[in-house]
Tab-separated table of C-alpha atoms and ligand atoms in Angstrom:
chain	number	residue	atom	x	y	z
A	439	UNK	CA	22.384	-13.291	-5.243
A	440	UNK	CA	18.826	-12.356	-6.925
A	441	UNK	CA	18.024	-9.153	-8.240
A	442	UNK	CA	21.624	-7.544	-6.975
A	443	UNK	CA	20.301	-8.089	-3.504
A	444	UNK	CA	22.324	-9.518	-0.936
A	445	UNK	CA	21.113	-12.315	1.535
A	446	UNK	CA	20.428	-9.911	4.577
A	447	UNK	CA	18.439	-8.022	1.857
A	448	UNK	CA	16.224	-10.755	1.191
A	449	UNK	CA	15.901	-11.726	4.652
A	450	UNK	CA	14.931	-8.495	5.076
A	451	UNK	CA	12.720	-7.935	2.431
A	452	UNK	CA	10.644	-11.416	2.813
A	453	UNK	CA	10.568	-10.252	6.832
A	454	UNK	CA	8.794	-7.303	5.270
A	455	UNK	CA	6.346	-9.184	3.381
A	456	UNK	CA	5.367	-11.660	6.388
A	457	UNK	CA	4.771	-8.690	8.419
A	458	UNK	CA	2.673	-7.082	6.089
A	459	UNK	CA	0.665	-10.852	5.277
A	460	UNK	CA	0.342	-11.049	9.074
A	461	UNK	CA	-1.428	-7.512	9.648
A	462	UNK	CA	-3.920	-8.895	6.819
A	463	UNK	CA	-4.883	-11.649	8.125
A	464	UNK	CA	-4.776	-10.871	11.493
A	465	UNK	CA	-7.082	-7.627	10.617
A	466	UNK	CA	-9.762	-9.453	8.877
A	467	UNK	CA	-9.733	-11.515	11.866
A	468	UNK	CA	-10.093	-8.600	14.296
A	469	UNK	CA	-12.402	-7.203	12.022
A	470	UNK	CA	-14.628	-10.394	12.794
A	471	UNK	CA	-14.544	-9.997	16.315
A	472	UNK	CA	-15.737	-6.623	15.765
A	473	UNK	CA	-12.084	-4.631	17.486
A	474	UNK	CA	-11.729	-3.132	14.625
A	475	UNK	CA	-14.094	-1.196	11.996
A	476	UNK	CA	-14.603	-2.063	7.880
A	477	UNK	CA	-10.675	-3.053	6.721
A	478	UNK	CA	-9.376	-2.971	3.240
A	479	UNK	CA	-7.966	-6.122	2.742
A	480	UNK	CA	-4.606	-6.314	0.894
A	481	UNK	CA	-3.740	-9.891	0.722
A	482	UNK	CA	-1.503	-11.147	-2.172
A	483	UNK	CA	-0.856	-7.493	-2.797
A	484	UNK	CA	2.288	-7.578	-0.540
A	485	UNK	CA	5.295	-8.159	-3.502
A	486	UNK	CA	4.004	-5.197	-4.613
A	487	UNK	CA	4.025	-2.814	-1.203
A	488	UNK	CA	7.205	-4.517	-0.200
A	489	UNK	CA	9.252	-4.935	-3.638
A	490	UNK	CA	8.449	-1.003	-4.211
A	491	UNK	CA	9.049	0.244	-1.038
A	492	UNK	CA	12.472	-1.212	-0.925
A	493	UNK	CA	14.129	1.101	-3.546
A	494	UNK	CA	13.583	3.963	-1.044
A	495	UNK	CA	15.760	5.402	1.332
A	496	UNK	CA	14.127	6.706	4.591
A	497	UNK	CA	14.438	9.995	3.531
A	498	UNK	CA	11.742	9.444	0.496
A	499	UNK	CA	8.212	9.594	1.043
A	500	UNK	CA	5.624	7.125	0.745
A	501	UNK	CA	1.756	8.042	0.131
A	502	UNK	CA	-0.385	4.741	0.534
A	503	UNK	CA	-3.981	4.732	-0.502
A	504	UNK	CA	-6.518	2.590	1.748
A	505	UNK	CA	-4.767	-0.604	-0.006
A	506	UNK	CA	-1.830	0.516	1.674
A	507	UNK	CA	-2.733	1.067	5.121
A	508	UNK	CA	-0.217	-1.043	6.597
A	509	UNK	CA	2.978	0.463	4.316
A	510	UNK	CA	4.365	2.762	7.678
A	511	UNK	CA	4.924	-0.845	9.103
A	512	UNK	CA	8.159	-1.519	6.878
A	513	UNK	CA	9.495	1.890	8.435
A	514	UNK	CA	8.978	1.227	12.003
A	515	UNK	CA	5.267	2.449	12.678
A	516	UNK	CA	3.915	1.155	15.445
A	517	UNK	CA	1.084	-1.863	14.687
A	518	UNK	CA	-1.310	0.052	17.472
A	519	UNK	CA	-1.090	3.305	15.071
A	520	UNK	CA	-2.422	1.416	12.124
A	521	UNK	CA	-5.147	-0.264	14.258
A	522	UNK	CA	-6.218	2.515	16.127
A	523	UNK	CA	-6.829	4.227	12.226
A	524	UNK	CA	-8.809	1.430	11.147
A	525	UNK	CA	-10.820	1.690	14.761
A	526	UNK	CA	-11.303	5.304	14.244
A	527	UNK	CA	-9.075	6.358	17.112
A	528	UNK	CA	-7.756	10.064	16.871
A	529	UNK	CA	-4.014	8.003	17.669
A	530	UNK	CA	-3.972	6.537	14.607
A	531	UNK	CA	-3.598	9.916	13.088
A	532	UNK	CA	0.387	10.177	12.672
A	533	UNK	CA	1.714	13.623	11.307
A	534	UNK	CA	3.108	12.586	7.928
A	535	UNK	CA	6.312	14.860	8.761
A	536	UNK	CA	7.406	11.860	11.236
A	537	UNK	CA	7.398	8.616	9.205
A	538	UNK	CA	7.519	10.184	5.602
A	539	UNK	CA	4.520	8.520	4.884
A	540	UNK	CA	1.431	10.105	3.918
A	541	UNK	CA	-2.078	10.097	5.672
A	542	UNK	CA	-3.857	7.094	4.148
A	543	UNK	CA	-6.019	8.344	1.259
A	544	UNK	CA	-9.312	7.534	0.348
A	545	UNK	CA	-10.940	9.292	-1.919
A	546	UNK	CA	-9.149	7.707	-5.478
A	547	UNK	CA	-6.089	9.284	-6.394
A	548	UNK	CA	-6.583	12.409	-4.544
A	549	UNK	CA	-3.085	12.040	-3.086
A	550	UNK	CA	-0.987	11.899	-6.400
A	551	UNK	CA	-0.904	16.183	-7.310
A	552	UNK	CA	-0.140	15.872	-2.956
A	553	UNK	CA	3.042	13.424	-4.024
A	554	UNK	CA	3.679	15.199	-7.623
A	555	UNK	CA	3.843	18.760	-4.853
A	556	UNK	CA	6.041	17.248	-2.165
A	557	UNK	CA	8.269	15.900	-4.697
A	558	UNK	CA	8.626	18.814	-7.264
A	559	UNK	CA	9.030	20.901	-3.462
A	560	UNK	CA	12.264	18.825	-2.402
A	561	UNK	CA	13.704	19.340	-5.594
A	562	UNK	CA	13.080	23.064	-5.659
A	563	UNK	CA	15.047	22.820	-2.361
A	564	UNK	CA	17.614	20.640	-3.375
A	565	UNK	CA	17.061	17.932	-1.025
A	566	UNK	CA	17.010	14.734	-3.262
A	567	UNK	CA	14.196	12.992	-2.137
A	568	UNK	CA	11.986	11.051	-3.994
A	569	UNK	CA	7.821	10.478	-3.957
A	570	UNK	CA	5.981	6.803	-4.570
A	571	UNK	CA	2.780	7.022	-4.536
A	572	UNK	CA	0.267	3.823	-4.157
A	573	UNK	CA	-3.112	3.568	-6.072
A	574	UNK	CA	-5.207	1.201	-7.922
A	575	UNK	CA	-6.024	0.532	-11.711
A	576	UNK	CA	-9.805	2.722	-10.649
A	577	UNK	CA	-7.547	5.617	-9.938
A	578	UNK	CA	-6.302	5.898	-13.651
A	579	UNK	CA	-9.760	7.010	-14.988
A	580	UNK	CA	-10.027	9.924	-12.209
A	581	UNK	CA	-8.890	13.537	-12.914
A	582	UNK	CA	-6.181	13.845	-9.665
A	583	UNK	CA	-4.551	11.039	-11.407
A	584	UNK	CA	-4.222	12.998	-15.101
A	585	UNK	CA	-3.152	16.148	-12.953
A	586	UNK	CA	-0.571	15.011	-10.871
A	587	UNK	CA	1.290	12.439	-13.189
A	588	UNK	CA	1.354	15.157	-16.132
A	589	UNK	CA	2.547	17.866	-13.640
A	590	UNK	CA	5.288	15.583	-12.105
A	591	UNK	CA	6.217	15.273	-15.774
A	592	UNK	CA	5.901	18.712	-16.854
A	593	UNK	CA	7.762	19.602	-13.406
A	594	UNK	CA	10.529	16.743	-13.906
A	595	UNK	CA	9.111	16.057	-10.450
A	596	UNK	CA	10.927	13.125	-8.840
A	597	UNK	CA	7.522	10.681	-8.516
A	598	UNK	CA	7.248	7.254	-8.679
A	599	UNK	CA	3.724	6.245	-9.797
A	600	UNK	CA	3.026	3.350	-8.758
A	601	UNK	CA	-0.220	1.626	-10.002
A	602	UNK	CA	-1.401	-1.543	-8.184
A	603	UNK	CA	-3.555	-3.252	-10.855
A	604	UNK	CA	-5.663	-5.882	-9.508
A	605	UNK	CA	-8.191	-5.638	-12.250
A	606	UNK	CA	-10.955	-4.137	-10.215
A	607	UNK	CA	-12.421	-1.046	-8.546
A	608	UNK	CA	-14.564	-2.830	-6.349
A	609	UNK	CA	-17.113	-4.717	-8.883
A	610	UNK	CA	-15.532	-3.027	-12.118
A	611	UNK	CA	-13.460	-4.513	-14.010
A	612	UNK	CA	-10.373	-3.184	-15.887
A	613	UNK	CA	-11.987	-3.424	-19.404
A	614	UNK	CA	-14.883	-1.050	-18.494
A	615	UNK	CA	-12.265	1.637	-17.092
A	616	UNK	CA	-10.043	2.082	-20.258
A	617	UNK	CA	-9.466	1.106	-23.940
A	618	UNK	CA	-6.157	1.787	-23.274
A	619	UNK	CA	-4.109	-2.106	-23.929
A	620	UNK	CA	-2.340	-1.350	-20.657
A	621	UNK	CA	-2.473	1.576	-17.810
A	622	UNK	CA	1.656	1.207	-18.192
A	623	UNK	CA	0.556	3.205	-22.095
A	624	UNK	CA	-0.834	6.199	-20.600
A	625	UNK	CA	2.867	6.871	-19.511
A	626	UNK	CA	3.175	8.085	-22.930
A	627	UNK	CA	0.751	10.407	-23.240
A	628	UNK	CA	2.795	12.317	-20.340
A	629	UNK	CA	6.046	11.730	-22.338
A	630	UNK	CA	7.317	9.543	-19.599
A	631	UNK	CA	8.065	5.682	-19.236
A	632	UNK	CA	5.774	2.878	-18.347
A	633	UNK	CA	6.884	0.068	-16.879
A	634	UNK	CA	4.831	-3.177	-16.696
A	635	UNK	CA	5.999	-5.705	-13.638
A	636	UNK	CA	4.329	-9.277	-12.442
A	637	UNK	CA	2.644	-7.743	-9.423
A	638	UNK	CA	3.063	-11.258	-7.607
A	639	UNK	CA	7.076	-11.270	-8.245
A	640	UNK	CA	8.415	-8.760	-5.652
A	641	UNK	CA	11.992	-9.061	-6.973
A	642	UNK	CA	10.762	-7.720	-10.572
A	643	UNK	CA	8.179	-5.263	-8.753
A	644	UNK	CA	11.771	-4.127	-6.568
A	645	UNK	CA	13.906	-3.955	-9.750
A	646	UNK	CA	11.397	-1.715	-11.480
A	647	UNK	CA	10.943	0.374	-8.949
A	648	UNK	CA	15.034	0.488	-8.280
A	649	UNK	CA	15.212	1.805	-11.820
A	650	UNK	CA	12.258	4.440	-11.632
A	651	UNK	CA	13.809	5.923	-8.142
A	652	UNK	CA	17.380	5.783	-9.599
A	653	UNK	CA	16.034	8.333	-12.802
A	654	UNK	CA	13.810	10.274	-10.446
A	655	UNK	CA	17.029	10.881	-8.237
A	656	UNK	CA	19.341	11.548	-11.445
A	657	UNK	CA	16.549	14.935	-12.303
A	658	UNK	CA	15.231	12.677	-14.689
A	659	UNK	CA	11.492	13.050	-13.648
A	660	UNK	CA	8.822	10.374	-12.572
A	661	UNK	CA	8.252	7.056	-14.194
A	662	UNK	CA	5.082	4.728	-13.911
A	663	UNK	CA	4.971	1.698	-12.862
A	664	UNK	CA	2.174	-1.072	-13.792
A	665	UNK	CA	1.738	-3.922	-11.277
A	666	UNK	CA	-0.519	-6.724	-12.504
A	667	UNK	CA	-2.363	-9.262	-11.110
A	668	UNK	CA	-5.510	-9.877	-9.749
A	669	UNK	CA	-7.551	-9.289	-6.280
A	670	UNK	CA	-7.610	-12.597	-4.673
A	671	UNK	CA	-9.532	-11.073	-1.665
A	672	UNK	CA	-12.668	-9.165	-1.417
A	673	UNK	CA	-12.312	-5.413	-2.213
A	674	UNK	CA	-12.907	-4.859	1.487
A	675	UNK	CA	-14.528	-6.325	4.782
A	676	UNK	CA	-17.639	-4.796	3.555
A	677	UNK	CA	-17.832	-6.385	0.101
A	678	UNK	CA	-19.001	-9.721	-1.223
A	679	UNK	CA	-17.528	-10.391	-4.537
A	680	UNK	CA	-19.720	-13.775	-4.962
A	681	UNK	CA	-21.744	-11.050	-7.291
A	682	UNK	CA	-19.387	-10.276	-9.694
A	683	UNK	CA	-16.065	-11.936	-9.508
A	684	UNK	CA	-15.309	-15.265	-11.002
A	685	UNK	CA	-14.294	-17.775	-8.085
A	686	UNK	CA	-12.087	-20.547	-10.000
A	687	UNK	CA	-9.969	-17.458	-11.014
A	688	UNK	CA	-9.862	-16.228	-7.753
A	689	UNK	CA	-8.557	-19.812	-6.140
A	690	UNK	CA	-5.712	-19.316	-9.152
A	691	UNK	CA	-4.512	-16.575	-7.925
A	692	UNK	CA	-4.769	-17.706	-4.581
A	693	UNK	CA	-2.481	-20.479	-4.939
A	694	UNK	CA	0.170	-18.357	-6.269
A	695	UNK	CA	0.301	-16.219	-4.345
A	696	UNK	CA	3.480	-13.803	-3.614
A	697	UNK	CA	4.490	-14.744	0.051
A	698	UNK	CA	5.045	-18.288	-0.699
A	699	UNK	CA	6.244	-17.819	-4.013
A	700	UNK	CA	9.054	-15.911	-2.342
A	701	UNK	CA	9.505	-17.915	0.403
A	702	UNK	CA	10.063	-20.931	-2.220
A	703	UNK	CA	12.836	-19.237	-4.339
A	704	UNK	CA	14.609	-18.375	-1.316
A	705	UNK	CA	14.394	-21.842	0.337
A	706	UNK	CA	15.829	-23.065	-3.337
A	707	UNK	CA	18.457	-20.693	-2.860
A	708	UNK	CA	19.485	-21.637	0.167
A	709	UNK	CA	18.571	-18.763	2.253
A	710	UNK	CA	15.796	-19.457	4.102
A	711	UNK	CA	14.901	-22.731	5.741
A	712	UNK	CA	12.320	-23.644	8.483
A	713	UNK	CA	13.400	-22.318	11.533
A	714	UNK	CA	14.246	-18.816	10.061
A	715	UNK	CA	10.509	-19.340	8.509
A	716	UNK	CA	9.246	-20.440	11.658
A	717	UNK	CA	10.612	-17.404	13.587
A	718	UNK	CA	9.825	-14.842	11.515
A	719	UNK	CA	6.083	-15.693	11.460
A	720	UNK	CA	6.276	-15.944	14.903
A	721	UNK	CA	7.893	-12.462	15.567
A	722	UNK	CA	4.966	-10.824	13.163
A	723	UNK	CA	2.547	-12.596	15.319
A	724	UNK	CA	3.830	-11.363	18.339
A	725	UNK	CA	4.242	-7.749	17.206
A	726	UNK	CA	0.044	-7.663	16.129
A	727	UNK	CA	-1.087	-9.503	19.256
A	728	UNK	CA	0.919	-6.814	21.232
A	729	UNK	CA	-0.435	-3.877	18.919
A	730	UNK	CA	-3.965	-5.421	19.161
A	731	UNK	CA	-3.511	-5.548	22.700
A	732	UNK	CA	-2.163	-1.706	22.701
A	733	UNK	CA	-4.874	0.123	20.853
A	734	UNK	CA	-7.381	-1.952	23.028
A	735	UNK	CA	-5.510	-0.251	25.911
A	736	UNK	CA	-5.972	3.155	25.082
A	737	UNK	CA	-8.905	5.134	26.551
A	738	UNK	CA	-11.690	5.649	23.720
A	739	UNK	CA	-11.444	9.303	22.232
A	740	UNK	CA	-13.536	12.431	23.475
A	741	UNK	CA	-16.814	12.283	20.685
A	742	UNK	CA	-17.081	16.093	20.842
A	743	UNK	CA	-13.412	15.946	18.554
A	744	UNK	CA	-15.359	15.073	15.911
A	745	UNK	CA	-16.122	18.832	15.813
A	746	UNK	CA	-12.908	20.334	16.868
A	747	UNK	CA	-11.638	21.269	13.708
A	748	UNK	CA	-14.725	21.211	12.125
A	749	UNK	CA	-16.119	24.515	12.273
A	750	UNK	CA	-15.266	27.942	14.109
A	751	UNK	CA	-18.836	28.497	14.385
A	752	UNK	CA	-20.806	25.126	14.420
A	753	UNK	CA	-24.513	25.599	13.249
A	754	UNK	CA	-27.210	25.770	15.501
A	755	UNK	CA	-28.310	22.021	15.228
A	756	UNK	CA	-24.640	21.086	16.126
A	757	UNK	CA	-24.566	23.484	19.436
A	758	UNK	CA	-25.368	22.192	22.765
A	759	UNK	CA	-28.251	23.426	24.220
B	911	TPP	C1	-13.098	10.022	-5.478
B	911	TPP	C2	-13.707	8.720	-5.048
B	911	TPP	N1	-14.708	8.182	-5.783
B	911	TPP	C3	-15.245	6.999	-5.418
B	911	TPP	C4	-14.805	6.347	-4.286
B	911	TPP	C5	-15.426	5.023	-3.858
B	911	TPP	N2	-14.469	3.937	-4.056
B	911	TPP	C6	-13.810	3.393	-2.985
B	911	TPP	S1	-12.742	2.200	-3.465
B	911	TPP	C7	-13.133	2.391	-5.094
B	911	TPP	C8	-12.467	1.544	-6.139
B	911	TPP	C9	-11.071	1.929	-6.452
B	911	TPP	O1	-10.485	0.946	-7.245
B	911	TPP	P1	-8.964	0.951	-7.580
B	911	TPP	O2	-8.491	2.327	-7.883
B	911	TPP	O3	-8.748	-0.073	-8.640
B	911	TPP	O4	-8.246	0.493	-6.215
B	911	TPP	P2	-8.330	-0.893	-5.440
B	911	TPP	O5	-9.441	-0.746	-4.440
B	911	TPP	O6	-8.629	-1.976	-6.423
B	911	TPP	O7	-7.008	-1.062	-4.777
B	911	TPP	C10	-14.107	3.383	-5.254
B	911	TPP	C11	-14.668	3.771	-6.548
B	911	TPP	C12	-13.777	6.955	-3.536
B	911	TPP	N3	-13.261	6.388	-2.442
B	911	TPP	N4	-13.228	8.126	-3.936
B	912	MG	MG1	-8.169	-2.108	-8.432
């Protein structure tokens, strides 16, 4: 079978990827209709969420940046949780401590010293858990990403880096962040390895990720992993990258993209065919229309919680009355 995984493995893996692909799409589309607030679109980014994620154990911890909103869904999150975040609902604020996955992060590679911590933590305890950490090609050039990559390394921290590079940071490109050949060579100046992977072939994105977790677990400290390709979406709902981006290219990439490109192998192989295809769309589809439906459901949130962790004393301006 490919990649050492077995056919209820790939089942189970492409199930992950159509479920992810479905929250996408299904979120721009919400985000149209206005039921949800600005979205950060991930399309053609899900060989890499999937193929990573799938080296972990439930036990290991996941920290997702924006691009990665949707990762708690391949653990069992509900869909309503992950709307209600992107509505701005106080119930899409799960306590990390439940899923293992980390609050999503926005500000650029703020969360890797969090994941280099947690993971240098459970080792200091001698629970053998492992850290993967999410974030995009942007994130290399920011200090959080210098300080918690050379500290997991220092530390022998069991983190796997993993950098989505989709060869922008909203309108800048790759080349104006680095003169660096690849973000895979900055490994080196940490003394670690750097790994370079297809970021549309989840099996090779999986298998680099299989060997990263299976050193971190050994006490071997964290690896990074490169994922290449290049955003076939706009950066977010708010963005239009008719400014900047190059639209042929973009209609490349769109046409080979990673869903289908797994779906074909495993049709070739023999273990998917129509039906199963059929019914595992459908099942995604059914699973956001009753999480849309959900978060809808709940009663909108108290405003005045936007202060109540805010301040012990607010200012005057902020007091009633
Ligand atoms: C510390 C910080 N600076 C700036 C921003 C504004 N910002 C939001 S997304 C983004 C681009 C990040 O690009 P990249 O790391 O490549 O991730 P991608 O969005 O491509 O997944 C920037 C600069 C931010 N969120 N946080
Ligand atoms: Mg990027």
């Amino acid at each position: 079978m490919e990649g050492g995984l077995d056919r209820d493995d790939l089942l189970e893996l492409y199930r992950r990827m159509v479920l992810l692909r479905t929250y996408d799409e299904r979120s721009v589309v919400y985000h149209r209709q206005g039921r949800i607030g600005t979205y950060a679109i991930y399309w053609n980014h899900e060989a890499i969420q999937a193929g990573a994620t799938f080296a972990l154990t439930d036990d290991d911890w996941i920290f997702p940046s924006y691009r990665e909103s949707a990762i708690g869904l391949i653990r069992g999150m509900p869909v309503e949780t992950l709307l209600q975040w992107w509505r701005g609902h106080p119930s899409g604020w799960w306590s990390p401590a439940d899923w293992n996955v980390g609050s999503i992060c926005v500000p650029i590679a703020t969360h890797l010293p969090h994941a280099a911590g947690l993971a240098w933590g459970k080792k200091l305890r001698g629970e053998d858990a492992v850290a993967m950490a999410f974030f995009g090609d942007g994130a290399t050039s920011e200090g959080a990403f210098h300080e918690g990559v050379n500290f997991a390394a220092v530390m022998d921290a069991p983190v796997v880096f993993v950098c989505n590079n989709n060869g922008w940071a909203i309108s800048t490109p790759v080349s104006a962040q680095t003169r660096a050949e690849s973000l895979a060579d900055k490994a080196i100046g940490y003394g670690i390895p750097g790994v370079q992977v297809d970021g549309l072939d989840v099996l090779a994105v999986y298998e680099a990720a299989r060997a990263a977790v299976e050193r971190a677990r050994a006490g071997h400290g964290p690896t990074l992993i490169e994922a290449v390709h290049y955003r076939a979406a706009p950066h977010a709902t708010a963005d239009d990258p008719r400014a900047y981006i190059d639209p042929e290219r973009v209609e490349q990439e769109r046409a080979r993209e990673c869903v289908g490109r797994f779906e074909a192998l495993l049709r070739e192989s023999g273990v998917l065919d129509d039906e199963l295809v059929a019914s595992t769309r459908q099942d995604a589809e059914d699973l956001m229309r009753a999480g849309i439906a959900a978060a809808e459901a709940e009663a909108p949130p108290d405003p005045e919680l936007l202060f109540a962790h805010a301040y012990v004393n607010p200012p005057g301006n902020m007091r009633n009355g």
